[in-house]
Amino acid sequence: MGTPELPVPAGLVLRPFRGVRFAVEDPAKVTSPPYDLISDADVEVLLDSHPNNVVRLILPCSSRSNSSPGTPTDDGHPSAPPATPSQPGPSQTASPQATPSEAESPQAALSQAAPSQAAPSQAAPPQFRPDAASPTGETPLQPRYAVARDTLRDWLNAGVLVPDDVPALYVYEQSGPDVLQRGLIGDVGLADPSQRIILPHEDVFPGPIADRLALMSTTQANLEPIFLLYDGDNGTATRLVDEVASERRPLVSARTEDGLTHRLWAITAPEEIAAINADLHHRQALIADGHHRYATYRVLQRQERAARHIPRPTSTSDTHSGQPSATGGSAAPPAAPGEAGVSEHAGTGTAAPAYDEAALSPWDFGLALLVDSRAYPPDLKAIHRVVQGLPLDEAVSRAKSSWQVHDYEDLAAGLAALERAPEPAFLLAGEQGSHLLTDPDPVQLSRAMPPDRSDRWNSLNTSVLAEFVLPVVWGMRDNDQTVHIVHHDTDAAVSLAIRTGGTAVILKPLVVDDVLAIAAGGERVPRKSTSFGPKPRTGLVLRTFAID
């Protein structure tokens, strides 16, 4: 049987779910950063903080994350590849690059992914059994995902993890010095990017999708939320989030080692949940963090529906308002006719198919944090590069044929000059000081930038780096083997460059409005262009499909 037609959300939908939470004295000690920001050294620190840290679930078999008492061991199977600060997490290991169409194709990801492990039912069983036989009768891709499944099962059965009694949307607050962000955690309805409801701004690649798909299908869980931004325009959802955070007692309060306090509240009243969704329905959301996990949600949805022969829910009639969107434009244009699972009426202001809630499956949703970017502007940080195998003096020498080069004796002076320089500009750093590249030759730059891209896309510093500096000036490909990624930390980037005899490329962060506009126009920024924050902490609330 082929993949059935998928259910289609007529707008932005955030469904309540029965959250699964740790029953421990200090919840901060069982949380972690997102999986792709965790190195092997970080795993050791997290496990030292608590034997039941959530890292055992999201990065099974990384370092000693599966070897403490009470947790199944790997029995000698290969562990995940070691990670370094410049290569965080096992899913960030080198993988073949793919075109966007290939990377987003469910077939491309499924060809590398683990088969499903079915949950016994959609109701919470007395004993959670994520290891029940799958519809295909097959086993997980790699043993480490079974380790996570068994650990999740054991913690639920032992009461380390406890499901909430009733479904809820969760208000989530992060606060600290110069930081305040509030949003809603819930089950977001899965929309195709062409619907213009949930907008990606980065391409995805098969390797990370296969890794997260194997984990989600084997554990039958969403273990950490993706991060979505939308323009709430001081609407009902935003006002209710602030009211709850200001006036009600939190379920959870945890202060993590980075100085942030995380608090969680549950909204369970049907009328409040309905008011939130009425406000969200016509808005657009931008994927700030979690592109590969969102793509995985959609592949998993197809996989589970096909394996379980779940029919498409019966459509009802709903009106899509066409009101202003999160990015300042009108609601979405119609998708290409004939695209499976996409309403031809979406965003036109006419009747569009809507969910038949009673017929939906848990795989039609994915765990997400939704934040109003107008009320709580995100912190957008730069992502730096380290080009190994390219000595700094050689990088500078080659750049002089097409850039103005300004030399500085120390990193601090170079960083100050980079901050003042108009874009595009890059600071090259390593063992022999730092060198600022400014004012590229306009003819060479214009010749290098792709003519089918928008002017805004071609003006991004990451676009200039990927299309001009790396391939034309230095003769190198922008891939994981050549270019290593370092989030935020200039000192870490320079240190890695010195250790490897390479060149650190320090960038300024992109502008939020540029990212929004590019996403709204249907384009994607180059890989690893953005790092939105503060990112949601993993482990405060989990979602399992059996309990959902």
XYZ file of C-alpha atoms in Angstrom:
548
model
C 0.000 0.000 0.000
C 1.357 3.441 -0.931
C 1.657 6.392 1.406
C -1.851 7.736 2.100
C -2.662 11.386 1.561
C -1.677 13.370 4.629
C -4.030 15.481 6.747
C -3.664 19.199 6.124
C -3.794 21.975 8.734
C -5.733 24.960 7.393
C -3.652 27.252 9.598
C -1.184 27.356 12.463
C -2.409 24.788 15.006
C -1.017 24.139 18.510
C -2.707 21.144 20.124
C -2.506 20.321 23.854
C -0.791 17.094 24.901
C -0.125 15.114 28.070
C 3.391 16.193 28.885
C 5.850 13.738 30.425
C 8.036 15.334 33.120
C 10.855 14.271 35.417
C 9.887 13.596 39.041
C 13.197 14.635 40.611
C 14.151 17.048 43.371
C 16.088 19.456 41.155
C 14.714 19.421 37.592
C 17.620 21.532 36.312
C 19.990 18.603 36.820
C 18.119 16.333 34.386
C 17.944 18.912 31.580
C 20.425 19.614 28.798
C 21.044 21.955 25.873
C 19.619 20.853 22.488
C 21.188 17.649 21.192
C 23.196 19.303 18.404
C 25.001 21.632 20.816
C 26.344 18.859 23.057
C 29.935 17.591 22.795
C 31.282 14.408 24.378
C 32.800 16.535 27.139
C 29.379 18.072 27.749
C 27.876 14.595 28.058
C 30.271 13.792 30.895
C 29.308 16.998 32.737
C 25.592 16.364 32.274
C 25.845 12.790 33.551
C 27.849 13.930 36.547
C 24.990 16.309 37.395
C 22.388 13.503 37.525
C 22.307 9.794 36.509
C 18.915 10.317 34.842
C 19.913 13.291 32.724
C 17.915 13.524 29.499
C 21.136 13.254 27.479
C 20.747 9.478 27.872
C 17.662 9.711 25.686
C 18.639 12.288 23.069
C 22.248 11.104 22.555
C 22.203 7.422 23.490
C 25.608 5.700 23.588
C 27.471 8.971 23.314
C 30.455 8.714 25.674
C 29.150 6.960 28.830
C 25.531 8.115 28.420
C 24.223 4.541 28.573
C 26.474 3.002 31.210
C 25.231 4.114 34.620
C 23.407 1.742 36.974
C 19.819 1.041 36.021
C 20.316 1.847 32.341
C 20.794 -0.832 29.655
C 24.285 -0.998 28.182
C 25.348 -1.147 24.561
C 26.821 -4.647 24.837
C 29.831 -3.686 22.800
C 28.044 -2.168 19.840
C 29.772 0.848 18.261
C 28.996 4.106 20.017
C 28.157 7.386 18.350
C 31.121 9.190 16.777
C 32.989 11.444 19.201
C 32.035 15.109 19.078
C 34.168 18.203 19.514
C 33.193 21.783 20.297
C 33.337 22.518 16.579
C 31.334 19.396 15.698
C 28.600 19.141 18.315
C 26.618 15.972 18.652
C 26.769 12.703 16.752
C 24.169 13.806 14.217
C 26.492 16.560 13.047
C 29.101 14.207 11.651
C 29.950 14.488 8.002
C 27.152 13.549 5.668
C 26.809 13.914 1.925
C 25.396 17.226 0.877
C 22.127 17.133 -1.002
C 19.992 19.505 -2.926
C 16.977 20.891 -1.036
C 14.584 18.745 -3.017
C 16.575 15.606 -2.267
C 17.032 16.461 1.407
C 13.355 17.199 1.964
C 12.152 14.133 0.108
C 10.616 11.587 2.490
C 11.907 8.830 0.246
C 15.485 10.153 0.489
C 15.378 10.229 4.263
C 13.485 6.967 4.612
C 16.114 5.173 2.580
C 18.567 5.835 5.427
C 16.183 5.699 8.360
C 15.148 3.131 10.894
C 11.764 1.445 10.530
C 9.009 2.276 12.934
C 8.613 0.899 16.435
C 4.946 1.086 17.237
C 3.420 2.222 20.488
C 0.648 -0.073 21.685
C -2.111 2.543 21.641
C -2.808 6.250 21.805
C -3.916 6.004 25.424
C -1.453 5.785 28.296
C -0.979 2.107 29.202
C -0.277 0.905 32.736
C 3.244 -0.022 31.617
C 4.709 2.006 28.764
C 5.826 -0.324 25.929
C 7.636 1.587 23.186
C 9.338 -1.687 22.290
C 6.146 -3.312 21.017
C 6.414 -4.902 17.585
C 6.337 -2.516 14.652
C 3.834 -2.883 11.786
C 6.694 -3.943 9.513
C 8.133 -6.408 12.033
C 11.594 -4.904 11.580
C 14.188 -3.695 14.076
C 15.844 -0.297 14.617
C 18.630 0.864 12.330
C 21.281 0.868 15.066
C 21.320 -0.550 18.604
C 21.869 2.839 20.247
C 18.297 3.890 19.441
C 16.995 0.790 21.207
C 19.049 1.878 24.218
C 17.140 5.167 24.304
C 13.829 3.328 23.887
C 14.581 0.966 26.765
C 15.813 3.782 29.000
C 12.633 5.769 28.330
C 10.517 2.719 29.108
C 12.397 1.981 32.327
C 12.168 5.564 33.574
C 8.423 5.697 32.904
C 7.807 2.382 34.625
C 9.985 3.372 37.604
C 8.320 6.775 38.038
C 11.433 8.761 37.126
C 9.285 10.208 34.351
C 5.602 10.854 35.041
C 2.875 11.891 32.559
C 0.584 14.768 33.433
C -3.033 13.833 34.101
C -4.691 15.929 31.403
C -3.601 17.453 28.069
C -2.206 20.973 28.273
C -0.458 23.726 26.417
C 2.582 24.727 28.447
C 3.709 28.295 29.012
C 7.504 28.284 29.085
C 9.597 31.170 30.428
C 13.377 31.644 30.292
C 14.734 34.515 32.377
C 18.112 35.777 33.492
C 20.453 38.744 33.126
C 19.225 40.629 30.047
C 17.086 37.627 29.039
C 13.313 37.201 29.106
C 11.522 34.930 26.681
C 8.059 33.423 27.004
C 6.215 31.102 24.682
C 3.903 28.124 24.321
C 4.910 24.462 24.091
C 2.432 22.172 22.365
C 1.830 19.815 19.454
C 2.168 21.858 16.268
C 0.189 20.708 13.226
C 2.555 19.586 10.467
C 2.294 21.723 7.347
C 4.158 21.394 4.076
C 6.496 24.375 3.521
C 4.590 25.237 0.334
C 1.527 26.009 2.463
C 3.424 29.023 3.876
C 2.218 28.241 7.423
C 5.532 27.059 8.907
C 8.474 28.597 7.083
C 11.939 27.025 6.981
C 14.920 29.277 6.347
C 17.667 26.647 6.055
C 18.115 23.564 3.870
C 18.249 20.116 5.435
C 20.416 17.080 4.707
C 19.666 13.351 4.796
C 22.174 12.300 7.479
C 20.761 14.275 10.440
C 17.197 13.429 9.365
C 17.995 9.717 9.311
C 19.554 9.974 12.799
C 16.603 11.787 14.382
C 14.071 9.639 12.490
C 15.632 6.469 13.873
C 15.496 7.936 17.388
C 11.900 9.194 17.152
C 10.518 6.074 15.482
C 12.283 3.695 17.861
C 11.396 5.600 21.050
C 7.989 6.672 19.682
C 8.574 10.084 21.233
C 9.464 13.717 20.628
C 12.124 14.268 23.260
C 12.819 17.978 22.670
C 10.834 20.792 21.080
C 11.741 22.657 17.943
C 11.775 26.488 18.225
C 9.278 28.548 16.186
C 8.897 32.336 15.974
C 5.784 34.243 14.925
C 4.516 37.826 14.993
C 1.802 37.737 17.642
C 0.844 41.422 17.305
C -0.105 41.514 21.019
C -2.871 39.035 20.293
C -4.850 36.808 22.620
C -2.165 34.109 22.799
C 0.548 36.566 23.819
C -1.627 38.292 26.406
C -2.622 34.950 27.925
C 1.007 33.768 28.057
C 1.976 36.895 29.981
C -1.034 36.621 32.294
C -0.257 33.000 33.152
C 3.435 33.705 33.774
C 2.663 36.721 35.947
C -0.250 35.455 38.022
C -0.174 31.654 38.311
C 2.035 29.231 40.217
C 4.483 27.326 37.971
C 4.636 23.548 37.716
C 8.419 23.652 37.352
C 11.120 26.143 38.271
C 14.722 25.265 37.445
C 17.920 27.319 37.398
C 20.536 25.927 35.022
C 24.306 26.341 35.032
C 24.142 29.101 32.397
C 22.368 31.383 34.885
C 18.921 31.108 33.309
C 15.764 30.258 35.244
C 13.256 28.049 33.428
C 9.614 27.983 34.516
C 6.706 25.969 33.166
C 2.930 26.367 33.583
C 0.088 24.215 32.229
C -2.940 25.688 30.439
C -5.700 23.088 30.562
C -8.940 25.109 30.339
C -10.640 24.282 26.992
C -11.788 27.869 26.500
C -8.251 29.227 26.916
C -6.821 26.629 24.535
C -9.525 27.466 21.995
C -8.801 31.196 22.298
C -5.090 30.599 21.727
C -5.729 28.578 18.585
C -8.233 31.093 17.239
C -5.527 33.740 17.560
C -2.788 31.574 16.013
C -4.824 30.195 13.112
C -4.048 32.869 10.495
C -0.421 33.488 11.459
C 2.855 32.193 10.006
C 5.725 30.754 12.022
C 9.425 30.726 11.181
C 11.553 27.716 12.143
C 14.214 29.380 14.283
C 15.848 26.124 15.414
C 15.080 22.525 14.520
C 14.910 22.353 10.709
C 16.080 18.739 10.646
C 13.688 17.745 13.413
C 10.751 19.412 11.643
C 11.652 17.597 8.422
C 11.897 14.413 10.496
C 8.414 15.004 11.946
C 7.017 15.053 8.421
C 8.911 11.950 7.281
C 7.815 10.107 10.434
C 4.204 11.137 9.761
C 4.323 9.543 6.308
C 6.155 6.481 7.587
C 3.739 5.754 10.438
C 0.596 6.393 8.390
C 1.809 4.105 5.622
C 2.939 1.349 7.997
C -0.272 1.426 10.026
C -2.612 1.987 7.047
C -4.105 5.041 8.731
C -6.636 6.678 6.386
C -6.651 10.404 5.738
C -9.027 12.204 8.142
C -12.328 13.294 6.647
C -12.127 16.984 5.750
C -14.471 19.580 7.125
C -14.924 23.141 5.947
C -12.921 25.931 7.527
C -12.237 29.488 6.465
C -8.657 30.654 6.108
C -8.687 34.355 6.873
C -5.814 35.666 4.766
C -4.938 38.217 7.457
C -1.398 39.641 7.812
C 1.268 37.038 8.457
C 4.210 36.731 10.809
C 6.529 38.205 8.225
C 4.411 41.233 7.476
C 2.784 39.968 4.268
C -0.574 38.409 3.577
C -1.346 34.766 4.125
C 0.087 32.131 1.885
C -0.363 31.792 -1.854
C -1.880 28.525 -3.040
C 0.433 25.555 -3.379
C 1.213 23.932 -6.664
C -1.819 21.912 -7.834
C -1.564 18.209 -7.335
C 1.016 18.283 -4.521
C 0.065 15.525 -2.097
C -1.235 16.683 1.253
C -1.453 20.383 0.355
C -4.722 22.253 0.039
C -5.096 24.122 -3.247
C -7.129 26.685 -1.320
C -4.638 27.377 1.458
C -4.186 31.090 2.006
C -6.678 32.253 -0.637
C -9.430 33.292 1.779
C -11.751 30.548 0.514
C -12.902 27.365 2.198
C -10.020 24.975 2.877
C -9.955 21.426 4.262
C -9.447 21.312 8.006
C -8.542 18.677 10.507
C -11.114 16.166 11.632
C -9.617 16.115 15.137
C -11.104 12.768 16.123
C -9.384 10.974 13.236
C -5.888 12.412 13.701
C -2.923 10.370 14.856
C -0.139 11.533 17.210
C 2.293 11.471 14.259
C 0.358 14.320 12.599
C 1.922 16.701 15.151
C 5.377 17.553 16.460
C 6.593 19.031 19.734
C 7.308 22.765 19.382
C 7.942 25.958 21.336
C 6.142 28.926 19.747
C 7.392 32.418 20.702
C 5.954 35.802 19.715
C 8.981 37.551 18.215
C 7.387 40.993 18.528
C 6.817 40.616 22.271
C 10.100 38.724 22.830
C 12.645 39.580 20.097
C 15.067 36.694 19.621
C 18.801 36.873 20.169
C 20.353 36.044 16.803
C 24.018 35.076 17.122
C 26.693 34.435 14.522
C 28.045 31.015 13.581
C 31.758 31.059 12.791
C 33.810 28.807 10.530
C 37.200 27.157 10.824
C 38.796 26.150 7.513
C 41.215 23.366 8.333
C 44.028 22.780 5.884
C 44.190 26.455 4.913
C 46.960 28.268 6.823
C 46.132 31.822 7.810
C 48.944 33.417 5.795
C 47.800 31.591 2.668
C 44.153 32.597 3.241
C 45.148 36.247 3.605
C 47.447 36.162 0.572
C 44.743 34.734 -1.679
C 42.154 37.219 -0.393
C 44.234 40.248 -1.408
C 43.365 39.765 -5.074
C 39.699 40.562 -4.436
C 39.369 42.176 -0.975
C 40.816 45.048 0.995
C 42.825 43.469 3.825
C 43.416 45.271 7.143
C 45.929 43.720 9.563
C 45.594 43.712 13.371
C 48.027 42.432 15.956
C 45.456 40.989 18.324
C 41.996 39.477 18.135
C 40.267 42.174 20.212
C 41.316 44.941 17.812
C 40.214 42.869 14.842
C 36.824 42.139 16.385
C 36.262 45.836 17.110
C 37.066 46.681 13.503
C 34.728 43.923 12.236
C 31.905 45.367 14.318
C 32.340 48.776 12.643
C 32.795 47.483 9.091
C 29.906 47.489 6.596
C 28.825 44.121 5.234
C 30.118 42.001 3.675
C 33.142 41.754 5.951
C 35.020 38.863 7.554
C 37.725 38.609 10.188
C 40.354 35.962 9.481
C 42.218 34.843 12.577
C 44.693 32.247 13.716
C 48.224 31.965 15.008
C 49.516 35.100 13.237
C 47.043 37.750 14.442
C 43.841 38.783 12.685
C 43.020 40.269 9.301
C 39.807 42.065 8.297
C 38.411 41.597 4.775
C 36.286 44.515 3.506
C 35.199 46.108 0.213
C 35.245 43.132 -2.152
C 35.889 43.768 -5.830
C 32.354 44.416 -7.158
C 32.941 42.785 -10.540
C 34.350 39.574 -9.095
C 31.647 39.475 -6.424
C 28.819 40.006 -8.906
C 30.182 37.301 -11.188
C 30.309 34.797 -8.308
C 26.844 35.343 -6.804
C 23.999 33.265 -8.287
C 21.751 35.321 -10.618
C 18.626 33.375 -9.677
C 18.843 34.487 -6.029
C 17.307 37.646 -4.613
C 19.449 40.699 -3.948
C 18.793 40.276 -0.231
C 20.025 36.676 -0.307
C 23.121 37.630 -2.284
C 23.966 40.349 0.244
C 24.133 37.997 3.264
C 27.639 37.501 4.645
C 27.093 33.734 4.743
C 26.029 33.776 1.080
C 29.139 35.742 0.076
C 31.278 33.318 2.075
C 29.654 30.218 0.554
C 29.471 31.443 -3.051
C 32.525 33.695 -3.397
C 35.157 33.452 -0.655
C 35.315 29.688 -0.202
C 34.969 28.435 -3.805
C 36.398 31.355 -5.817
C 38.970 33.031 -3.563
C 40.180 29.901 -1.759
C 39.122 27.130 -4.163
C 37.335 25.097 -1.477
C 33.949 23.433 -1.092
C 31.648 24.470 1.757
C 31.089 21.093 3.396
C 31.581 19.348 6.728
C 34.904 17.850 5.715
C 36.474 21.216 4.839
C 34.645 23.768 6.973
C 34.019 23.231 10.679
C 31.283 25.094 12.499
C 31.717 26.920 15.815
C 28.658 28.491 17.429
C 29.069 32.022 18.851
C 32.439 31.588 20.534
C 35.201 33.520 18.753
C 37.883 32.322 21.165
C 36.920 28.681 20.535
C 37.048 29.239 16.773
C 40.495 30.825 16.922
C 41.798 28.125 19.278
C 40.613 25.395 16.908
C 42.255 27.189 13.974
C 45.561 27.396 15.852
C 45.455 23.716 16.889
C 44.769 22.567 13.330
C 46.925 25.070 11.475
C 43.849 26.479 9.770
C 41.979 29.754 9.475
C 39.088 30.967 11.648
C 36.486 33.013 9.763
C 34.613 35.267 12.192
C 31.258 36.626 11.028
C 28.756 39.145 12.320
C 25.254 37.771 13.015
C 22.601 38.117 10.342
C 19.741 40.581 10.766
C 16.445 38.993 11.893
C 14.399 40.954 9.340
C 16.605 39.645 6.525
C 16.050 36.048 7.613
C 12.294 36.587 7.874
C 12.095 38.227 4.453
C 14.164 35.510 2.772
C 12.017 32.765 4.312
C 8.813 34.563 3.343
C 10.091 34.739 -0.230
C 10.589 30.988 -0.341
C 14.399 31.062 -0.209
C 16.759 29.386 2.269
C 19.854 30.947 3.770
C 23.148 29.026 3.418
C 23.819 26.236 5.884
C 24.608 27.207 9.449
C 23.807 30.891 8.961
C 21.733 31.510 12.083
C 21.699 30.662 15.755
C 18.522 31.937 17.380
C 18.279 32.051 21.138
C 17.602 31.496 23.848
C 16.929 27.933 22.741
C 14.471 25.813 24.729
C 16.031 23.617 27.389
C 15.655 19.890 26.726
C 14.083 17.742 29.440
C 11.533 20.077 31.020
C 8.657 18.382 29.215
C 8.724 15.402 26.805
C 6.085 13.969 24.501
C 5.468 10.264 23.869
C 3.049 9.129 21.191
C 1.474 6.476 23.400
C 0.643 8.998 26.131
C -0.003 12.033 23.898
